[in-house]
């Protein structure tokens, strides 16, 4: 039977609009909920050494729905003729899966989304470069890629932690594992800073801050802020809160690297 090209045929199976009514009501309830503890951290799950196609990999998931998969390759010989002889180059990529988020965020494949991905990749490189011993890899390049599978808030911070784990899992020499932690300031004159905000909290936030820390060295590798933080004292408070959050997340990332090393050792022994 010939196809009818005069019209776009709908799917054979479809869902009634009423199915999503409960989701909208749930989001409205969350927006009207009582303020949560600003010092509370969302549960963090991290696992290194997942992908066999990459030299290093890591998966990071935050309670609330944020899921990031990272992979690392290198060192490889730099093909660029102008590659620096005194050290290597770190190339970072950040991509959002088409199904990563719902709502009025950037449309998949749009110019706005591509620009947002470039900015996130630049922020990822800024946060990771101080952690990698690039001087040990002259005329070489290291590549790390972060794929956002689901955006439930604090996505860039989760990508920083996952990318650092992937580089460490690949055997890249590092000064320390970078830990990312995000904060946002609730709207209103008395709005407090919240650790690891969810997607709805980020959408309503008056100010946002993403911090990357090398805990063993107690060195901040990147600070990325936007919006209104009111007085400078408020930004200082946010920094202290973010540093505390990074120190509390660090043991989880270390344990994931240790478990990956044990699995690799057990596989080699057999």
PDB file of N, CA, C and O in Angstrom, residues 85-139:
ATOM      1  N   UNK A  85      55.700  23.064  23.642  1.00  0.00           N
ATOM      2  CA  UNK A  85      56.694  22.044  23.953  1.00  0.00           C
ATOM      3  C   UNK A  85      56.881  21.873  25.453  1.00  0.00           C
ATOM      4  O   UNK A  85      57.365  20.836  25.908  1.00  0.00           O
ATOM      5  N   UNK A  86      56.504  22.878  26.241  1.00  0.00           N
ATOM      6  CA  UNK A  86      56.760  22.807  27.671  1.00  0.00           C
ATOM      7  C   UNK A  86      55.681  22.033  28.419  1.00  0.00           C
ATOM      8  O   UNK A  86      55.851  21.700  29.584  1.00  0.00           O
ATOM      9  N   UNK A  87      54.574  21.742  27.809  1.00  0.00           N
ATOM     10  CA  UNK A  87      53.509  21.015  28.488  1.00  0.00           C
ATOM     11  C   UNK A  87      52.438  20.569  27.524  1.00  0.00           C
ATOM     12  O   UNK A  87      52.430  20.938  26.346  1.00  0.00           O
ATOM     13  N   UNK A  88      51.526  19.745  28.013  1.00  0.00           N
ATOM     14  CA  UNK A  88      50.460  19.240  27.177  1.00  0.00           C
ATOM     15  C   UNK A  88      49.253  20.159  27.165  1.00  0.00           C
ATOM     16  O   UNK A  88      49.229  21.216  27.788  1.00  0.00           O
ATOM     17  N   UNK A  89      48.243  19.732  26.418  1.00  0.00           N
ATOM     18  CA  UNK A  89      46.995  20.484  26.306  1.00  0.00           C
ATOM     19  C   UNK A  89      45.860  19.624  26.819  1.00  0.00           C
ATOM     20  O   UNK A  89      45.834  18.409  26.612  1.00  0.00           O
ATOM     21  N   UNK A  90      44.933  20.264  27.473  1.00  0.00           N
ATOM     22  CA  UNK A  90      43.737  19.594  27.965  1.00  0.00           C
ATOM     23  C   UNK A  90      42.556  20.078  27.138  1.00  0.00           C
ATOM     24  O   UNK A  90      42.245  21.274  27.120  1.00  0.00           O
ATOM     25  N   UNK A  91      41.906  19.156  26.443  1.00  0.00           N
ATOM     26  CA  UNK A  91      40.742  19.471  25.630  1.00  0.00           C
ATOM     27  C   UNK A  91      39.499  18.948  26.337  1.00  0.00           C
ATOM     28  O   UNK A  91      39.451  17.778  26.735  1.00  0.00           O
ATOM     29  N   UNK A  92      38.515  19.806  26.494  1.00  0.00           N
ATOM     30  CA  UNK A  92      37.294  19.444  27.218  1.00  0.00           C
ATOM     31  C   UNK A  92      36.075  19.623  26.319  1.00  0.00           C
ATOM     32  O   UNK A  92      36.005  20.565  25.531  1.00  0.00           O
ATOM     33  N   UNK A  93      35.138  18.712  26.466  1.00  0.00           N
ATOM     34  CA  UNK A  93      33.890  18.758  25.714  1.00  0.00           C
ATOM     35  C   UNK A  93      32.726  18.524  26.679  1.00  0.00           C
ATOM     36  O   UNK A  93      32.812  17.666  27.561  1.00  0.00           O
ATOM     37  N   UNK A  94      31.676  19.308  26.514  1.00  0.00           N
ATOM     38  CA  UNK A  94      30.466  19.153  27.324  1.00  0.00           C
ATOM     39  C   UNK A  94      29.288  19.101  26.376  1.00  0.00           C
ATOM     40  O   UNK A  94      29.105  19.992  25.550  1.00  0.00           O
ATOM     41  N   UNK A  95      28.491  18.060  26.498  1.00  0.00           N
ATOM     42  CA  UNK A  95      27.318  17.915  25.640  1.00  0.00           C
ATOM     43  C   UNK A  95      26.107  17.542  26.490  1.00  0.00           C
ATOM     44  O   UNK A  95      26.234  16.842  27.485  1.00  0.00           O
ATOM     45  N   UNK A  96      24.963  18.025  26.042  1.00  0.00           N
ATOM     46  CA  UNK A  96      23.684  17.656  26.652  1.00  0.00           C
ATOM     47  C   UNK A  96      22.967  16.666  25.761  1.00  0.00           C
ATOM     48  O   UNK A  96      22.831  16.897  24.556  1.00  0.00           O
ATOM     49  N   UNK A  97      22.514  15.567  26.329  1.00  0.00           N
ATOM     50  CA  UNK A  97      21.701  14.633  25.568  1.00  0.00           C
ATOM     51  C   UNK A  97      20.372  15.296  25.207  1.00  0.00           C
ATOM     52  O   UNK A  97      19.869  16.141  25.962  1.00  0.00           O
ATOM     53  N   UNK A  98      19.789  14.956  24.049  1.00  0.00           N
ATOM     54  CA  UNK A  98      18.518  15.587  23.663  1.00  0.00           C
ATOM     55  C   UNK A  98      17.410  15.379  24.682  1.00  0.00           C
ATOM     56  O   UNK A  98      16.491  16.186  24.778  1.00  0.00           O
ATOM     57  N   UNK A  99      17.504  14.305  25.445  1.00  0.00           N
ATOM     58  CA  UNK A  99      16.469  13.993  26.432  1.00  0.00           C
ATOM     59  C   UNK A  99      16.887  14.394  27.842  1.00  0.00           C
ATOM     60  O   UNK A  99      16.306  13.928  28.822  1.00  0.00           O
ATOM     61  N   UNK A 100      17.903  15.270  27.969  1.00  0.00           N
ATOM     62  CA  UNK A 100      18.476  15.558  29.287  1.00  0.00           C
ATOM     63  C   UNK A 100      17.519  16.295  30.204  1.00  0.00           C
ATOM     64  O   UNK A 100      17.571  16.124  31.423  1.00  0.00           O
ATOM     65  N   UNK A 101      16.674  17.153  29.676  1.00  0.00           N
ATOM     66  CA  UNK A 101      15.834  17.940  30.567  1.00  0.00           C
ATOM     67  C   UNK A 101      14.487  18.253  29.956  1.00  0.00           C
ATOM     68  O   UNK A 101      14.276  18.152  28.741  1.00  0.00           O
ATOM     69  N   UNK A 102      13.561  18.617  30.819  1.00  0.00           N
ATOM     70  CA  UNK A 102      12.234  19.054  30.389  1.00  0.00           C
ATOM     71  C   UNK A 102      12.091  20.538  30.680  1.00  0.00           C
ATOM     72  O   UNK A 102      12.872  21.113  31.421  1.00  0.00           O
ATOM     73  N   UNK A 103      11.086  21.138  30.083  1.00  0.00           N
ATOM     74  CA  UNK A 103      10.821  22.533  30.399  1.00  0.00           C
ATOM     75  C   UNK A 103      11.364  23.473  29.346  1.00  0.00           C
ATOM     76  O   UNK A 103      11.758  23.086  28.250  1.00  0.00           O
ATOM     77  N   UNK A 104      11.436  24.749  29.700  1.00  0.00           N
ATOM     78  CA  UNK A 104      11.772  25.806  28.750  1.00  0.00           C
ATOM     79  C   UNK A 104      13.260  26.093  28.724  1.00  0.00           C
ATOM     80  O   UNK A 104      13.682  27.235  28.719  1.00  0.00           O
ATOM     81  N   UNK A 105      14.085  25.047  28.713  1.00  0.00           N
ATOM     82  CA  UNK A 105      15.519  25.262  28.558  1.00  0.00           C
ATOM     83  C   UNK A 105      15.854  25.260  27.075  1.00  0.00           C
ATOM     84  O   UNK A 105      14.978  25.215  26.220  1.00  0.00           O
ATOM     85  N   UNK A 106      17.143  25.291  26.764  1.00  0.00           N
ATOM     86  CA  UNK A 106      17.554  25.404  25.373  1.00  0.00           C
ATOM     87  C   UNK A 106      17.013  24.232  24.553  1.00  0.00           C
ATOM     88  O   UNK A 106      17.054  23.085  24.977  1.00  0.00           O
ATOM     89  N   UNK A 107      16.507  24.539  23.352  1.00  0.00           N
ATOM     90  CA  UNK A 107      16.014  23.507  22.461  1.00  0.00           C
ATOM     91  C   UNK A 107      17.191  22.708  21.933  1.00  0.00           C
ATOM     92  O   UNK A 107      18.218  23.273  21.547  1.00  0.00           O
ATOM     93  N   UNK A 108      17.101  21.349  21.903  1.00  0.00           N
ATOM     94  CA  UNK A 108      18.231  20.531  21.434  1.00  0.00           C
ATOM     95  C   UNK A 108      18.662  20.927  20.027  1.00  0.00           C
ATOM     96  O   UNK A 108      17.840  21.045  19.116  1.00  0.00           O
ATOM     97  N   UNK A 109      19.958  21.130  19.848  1.00  0.00           N
ATOM     98  CA  UNK A 109      20.507  21.471  18.551  1.00  0.00           C
ATOM     99  C   UNK A 109      20.438  22.940  18.193  1.00  0.00           C
ATOM    100  O   UNK A 109      20.926  23.329  17.121  1.00  0.00           O
ATOM    101  N   UNK A 110      19.859  23.771  19.034  1.00  0.00           N
ATOM    102  CA  UNK A 110      19.736  25.189  18.721  1.00  0.00           C
ATOM    103  C   UNK A 110      21.063  25.904  18.942  1.00  0.00           C
ATOM    104  O   UNK A 110      21.977  25.395  19.596  1.00  0.00           O
ATOM    105  N   UNK A 111      21.146  27.126  18.402  1.00  0.00           N
ATOM    106  CA  UNK A 111      22.358  27.917  18.571  1.00  0.00           C
ATOM    107  C   UNK A 111      22.586  28.260  20.038  1.00  0.00           C
ATOM    108  O   UNK A 111      23.721  28.300  20.510  1.00  0.00           O
ATOM    109  N   UNK A 112      21.505  28.502  20.771  1.00  0.00           N
ATOM    110  CA  UNK A 112      21.634  28.825  22.195  1.00  0.00           C
ATOM    111  C   UNK A 112      22.191  27.641  22.974  1.00  0.00           C
ATOM    112  O   UNK A 112      23.022  27.811  23.870  1.00  0.00           O
ATOM    113  N   UNK A 113      21.765  26.434  22.618  1.00  0.00           N
ATOM    114  CA  UNK A 113      22.280  25.261  23.326  1.00  0.00           C
ATOM    115  C   UNK A 113      23.745  25.023  22.993  1.00  0.00           C
ATOM    116  O   UNK A 113      24.545  24.687  23.868  1.00  0.00           O
ATOM    117  N   UNK A 114      24.121  25.207  21.729  1.00  0.00           N
ATOM    118  CA  UNK A 114      25.531  25.025  21.349  1.00  0.00           C
ATOM    119  C   UNK A 114      26.415  26.032  22.074  1.00  0.00           C
ATOM    120  O   UNK A 114      27.520  25.691  22.514  1.00  0.00           O
ATOM    121  N   UNK A 115      25.941  27.255  22.211  1.00  0.00           N
ATOM    122  CA  UNK A 115      26.713  28.268  22.936  1.00  0.00           C
ATOM    123  C   UNK A 115      26.819  27.898  24.415  1.00  0.00           C
ATOM    124  O   UNK A 115      27.879  28.061  25.035  1.00  0.00           O
ATOM    125  N   UNK A 116      25.724  27.394  24.992  1.00  0.00           N
ATOM    126  CA  UNK A 116      25.757  26.976  26.399  1.00  0.00           C
ATOM    127  C   UNK A 116      26.722  25.813  26.596  1.00  0.00           C
ATOM    128  O   UNK A 116      27.439  25.749  27.607  1.00  0.00           O
ATOM    129  N   UNK A 117      26.777  24.901  25.646  1.00  0.00           N
ATOM    130  CA  UNK A 117      27.705  23.771  25.743  1.00  0.00           C
ATOM    131  C   UNK A 117      29.150  24.238  25.633  1.00  0.00           C
ATOM    132  O   UNK A 117      30.030  23.726  26.335  1.00  0.00           O
ATOM    133  N   UNK A 118      29.423  25.220  24.758  1.00  0.00           N
ATOM    134  CA  UNK A 118      30.787  25.752  24.645  1.00  0.00           C
ATOM    135  C   UNK A 118      31.204  26.436  25.943  1.00  0.00           C
ATOM    136  O   UNK A 118      32.347  26.297  26.391  1.00  0.00           O
ATOM    137  N   UNK A 119      30.299  27.193  26.542  1.00  0.00           N
ATOM    138  CA  UNK A 119      30.623  27.855  27.806  1.00  0.00           C
ATOM    139  C   UNK A 119      30.876  26.831  28.911  1.00  0.00           C
ATOM    140  O   UNK A 119      31.791  26.999  29.731  1.00  0.00           O
ATOM    141  N   UNK A 120      30.081  25.774  28.951  1.00  0.00           N
ATOM    142  CA  UNK A 120      30.283  24.735  29.960  1.00  0.00           C
ATOM    143  C   UNK A 120      31.604  24.011  29.737  1.00  0.00           C
ATOM    144  O   UNK A 120      32.311  23.665  30.694  1.00  0.00           O
ATOM    145  N   UNK A 121      31.976  23.765  28.471  1.00  0.00           N
ATOM    146  CA  UNK A 121      33.251  23.117  28.178  1.00  0.00           C
ATOM    147  C   UNK A 121      34.428  23.995  28.610  1.00  0.00           C
ATOM    148  O   UNK A 121      35.423  23.495  29.155  1.00  0.00           O
ATOM    149  N   UNK A 122      34.315  25.316  28.374  1.00  0.00           N
ATOM    150  CA  UNK A 122      35.374  26.223  28.813  1.00  0.00           C
ATOM    151  C   UNK A 122      35.479  26.250  30.333  1.00  0.00           C
ATOM    152  O   UNK A 122      36.583  26.280  30.895  1.00  0.00           O
ATOM    153  N   UNK A 123      34.333  26.231  31.024  1.00  0.00           N
ATOM    154  CA  UNK A 123      34.350  26.199  32.488  1.00  0.00           C
ATOM    155  C   UNK A 123      34.943  24.896  32.999  1.00  0.00           C
ATOM    156  O   UNK A 123      35.684  24.874  33.996  1.00  0.00           O
ATOM    157  N   UNK A 124      34.654  23.800  32.313  1.00  0.00           N
ATOM    158  CA  UNK A 124      35.202  22.500  32.696  1.00  0.00           C
ATOM    159  C   UNK A 124      36.727  22.499  32.562  1.00  0.00           C
ATOM    160  O   UNK A 124      37.444  22.022  33.451  1.00  0.00           O
ATOM    161  N   UNK A 125      37.231  23.069  31.487  1.00  0.00           N
ATOM    162  CA  UNK A 125      38.676  23.140  31.301  1.00  0.00           C
ATOM    163  C   UNK A 125      39.328  24.029  32.354  1.00  0.00           C
ATOM    164  O   UNK A 125      40.389  23.697  32.895  1.00  0.00           O
ATOM    165  N   UNK A 126      38.680  25.153  32.656  1.00  0.00           N
ATOM    166  CA  UNK A 126      39.231  26.053  33.675  1.00  0.00           C
ATOM    167  C   UNK A 126      39.325  25.365  35.031  1.00  0.00           C
ATOM    168  O   UNK A 126      40.276  25.587  35.786  1.00  0.00           O
ATOM    169  N   UNK A 127      38.348  24.516  35.349  1.00  0.00           N
ATOM    170  CA  UNK A 127      38.339  23.849  36.644  1.00  0.00           C
ATOM    171  C   UNK A 127      39.329  22.696  36.717  1.00  0.00           C
ATOM    172  O   UNK A 127      39.871  22.400  37.787  1.00  0.00           O
ATOM    173  N   UNK A 128      39.608  22.038  35.575  1.00  0.00           N
ATOM    174  CA  UNK A 128      40.433  20.825  35.588  1.00  0.00           C
ATOM    175  C   UNK A 128      41.916  21.088  35.338  1.00  0.00           C
ATOM    176  O   UNK A 128      42.762  20.318  35.796  1.00  0.00           O
ATOM    177  N   UNK A 129      42.237  22.134  34.591  1.00  0.00           N
ATOM    178  CA  UNK A 129      43.641  22.373  34.232  1.00  0.00           C
ATOM    179  C   UNK A 129      44.563  22.472  35.445  1.00  0.00           C
ATOM    180  O   UNK A 129      45.657  21.903  35.429  1.00  0.00           O
ATOM    181  N   UNK A 130      44.190  23.180  36.529  1.00  0.00           N
ATOM    182  CA  UNK A 130      45.100  23.240  37.677  1.00  0.00           C
ATOM    183  C   UNK A 130      45.306  21.897  38.369  1.00  0.00           C
ATOM    184  O   UNK A 130      46.270  21.740  39.119  1.00  0.00           O
ATOM    185  N   UNK A 131      44.415  20.931  38.115  1.00  0.00           N
ATOM    186  CA  UNK A 131      44.532  19.628  38.781  1.00  0.00           C
ATOM    187  C   UNK A 131      45.430  18.661  38.027  1.00  0.00           C
ATOM    188  O   UNK A 131      45.899  17.678  38.613  1.00  0.00           O
ATOM    189  N   UNK A 132      45.689  18.906  36.746  1.00  0.00           N
ATOM    190  CA  UNK A 132      46.442  17.976  35.899  1.00  0.00           C
ATOM    191  C   UNK A 132      47.882  18.451  35.762  1.00  0.00           C
ATOM    192  O   UNK A 132      48.143  19.638  35.557  1.00  0.00           O
ATOM    193  N   UNK A 133      48.807  17.515  35.860  1.00  0.00           N
ATOM    194  CA  UNK A 133      50.233  17.845  35.698  1.00  0.00           C
ATOM    195  C   UNK A 133      50.579  17.852  34.208  1.00  0.00           C
ATOM    196  O   UNK A 133      51.215  16.930  33.682  1.00  0.00           O
ATOM    197  N   UNK A 134      50.184  18.913  33.523  1.00  0.00           N
ATOM    198  CA  UNK A 134      50.371  18.992  32.079  1.00  0.00           C
ATOM    199  C   UNK A 134      51.837  19.061  31.695  1.00  0.00           C
ATOM    200  O   UNK A 134      52.210  18.697  30.565  1.00  0.00           O
ATOM    201  N   UNK A 135      52.693  19.516  32.600  1.00  0.00           N
ATOM    202  CA  UNK A 135      54.126  19.581  32.289  1.00  0.00           C
ATOM    203  C   UNK A 135      54.717  18.196  32.069  1.00  0.00           C
ATOM    204  O   UNK A 135      55.791  18.072  31.456  1.00  0.00           O
ATOM    205  N   UNK A 136      54.063  17.160  32.553  1.00  0.00           N
ATOM    206  CA  UNK A 136      54.555  15.795  32.370  1.00  0.00           C
ATOM    207  C   UNK A 136      54.228  15.238  30.991  1.00  0.00           C
ATOM    208  O   UNK A 136      54.662  14.144  30.645  1.00  0.00           O
ATOM    209  N   UNK A 137      53.441  15.983  30.200  1.00  0.00           N
ATOM    210  CA  UNK A 137      53.021  15.489  28.885  1.00  0.00           C
ATOM    211  C   UNK A 137      53.332  16.519  27.810  1.00  0.00           C
ATOM    212  O   UNK A 137      52.426  17.117  27.219  1.00  0.00           O
ATOM    213  N   UNK A 138      54.631  16.769  27.532  1.00  0.00           N
ATOM    214  CA  UNK A 138      54.978  17.756  26.503  1.00  0.00           C
ATOM    215  C   UNK A 138      54.528  17.300  25.117  1.00  0.00           C
ATOM    216  O   UNK A 138      54.585  16.117  24.781  1.00  0.00           O
ATOM    217  N   UNK A 139      54.060  18.259  24.345  1.00  0.00           N
ATOM    218  CA  UNK A 139      53.589  18.021  22.975  1.00  0.00           C
ATOM    219  C   UNK A 139      52.536  16.914  22.917  1.00  0.00           C
ATOM    220  O   UNK A 139      52.504  16.108  21.984  1.00  0.00           O
TER     221      UNK A 139
END
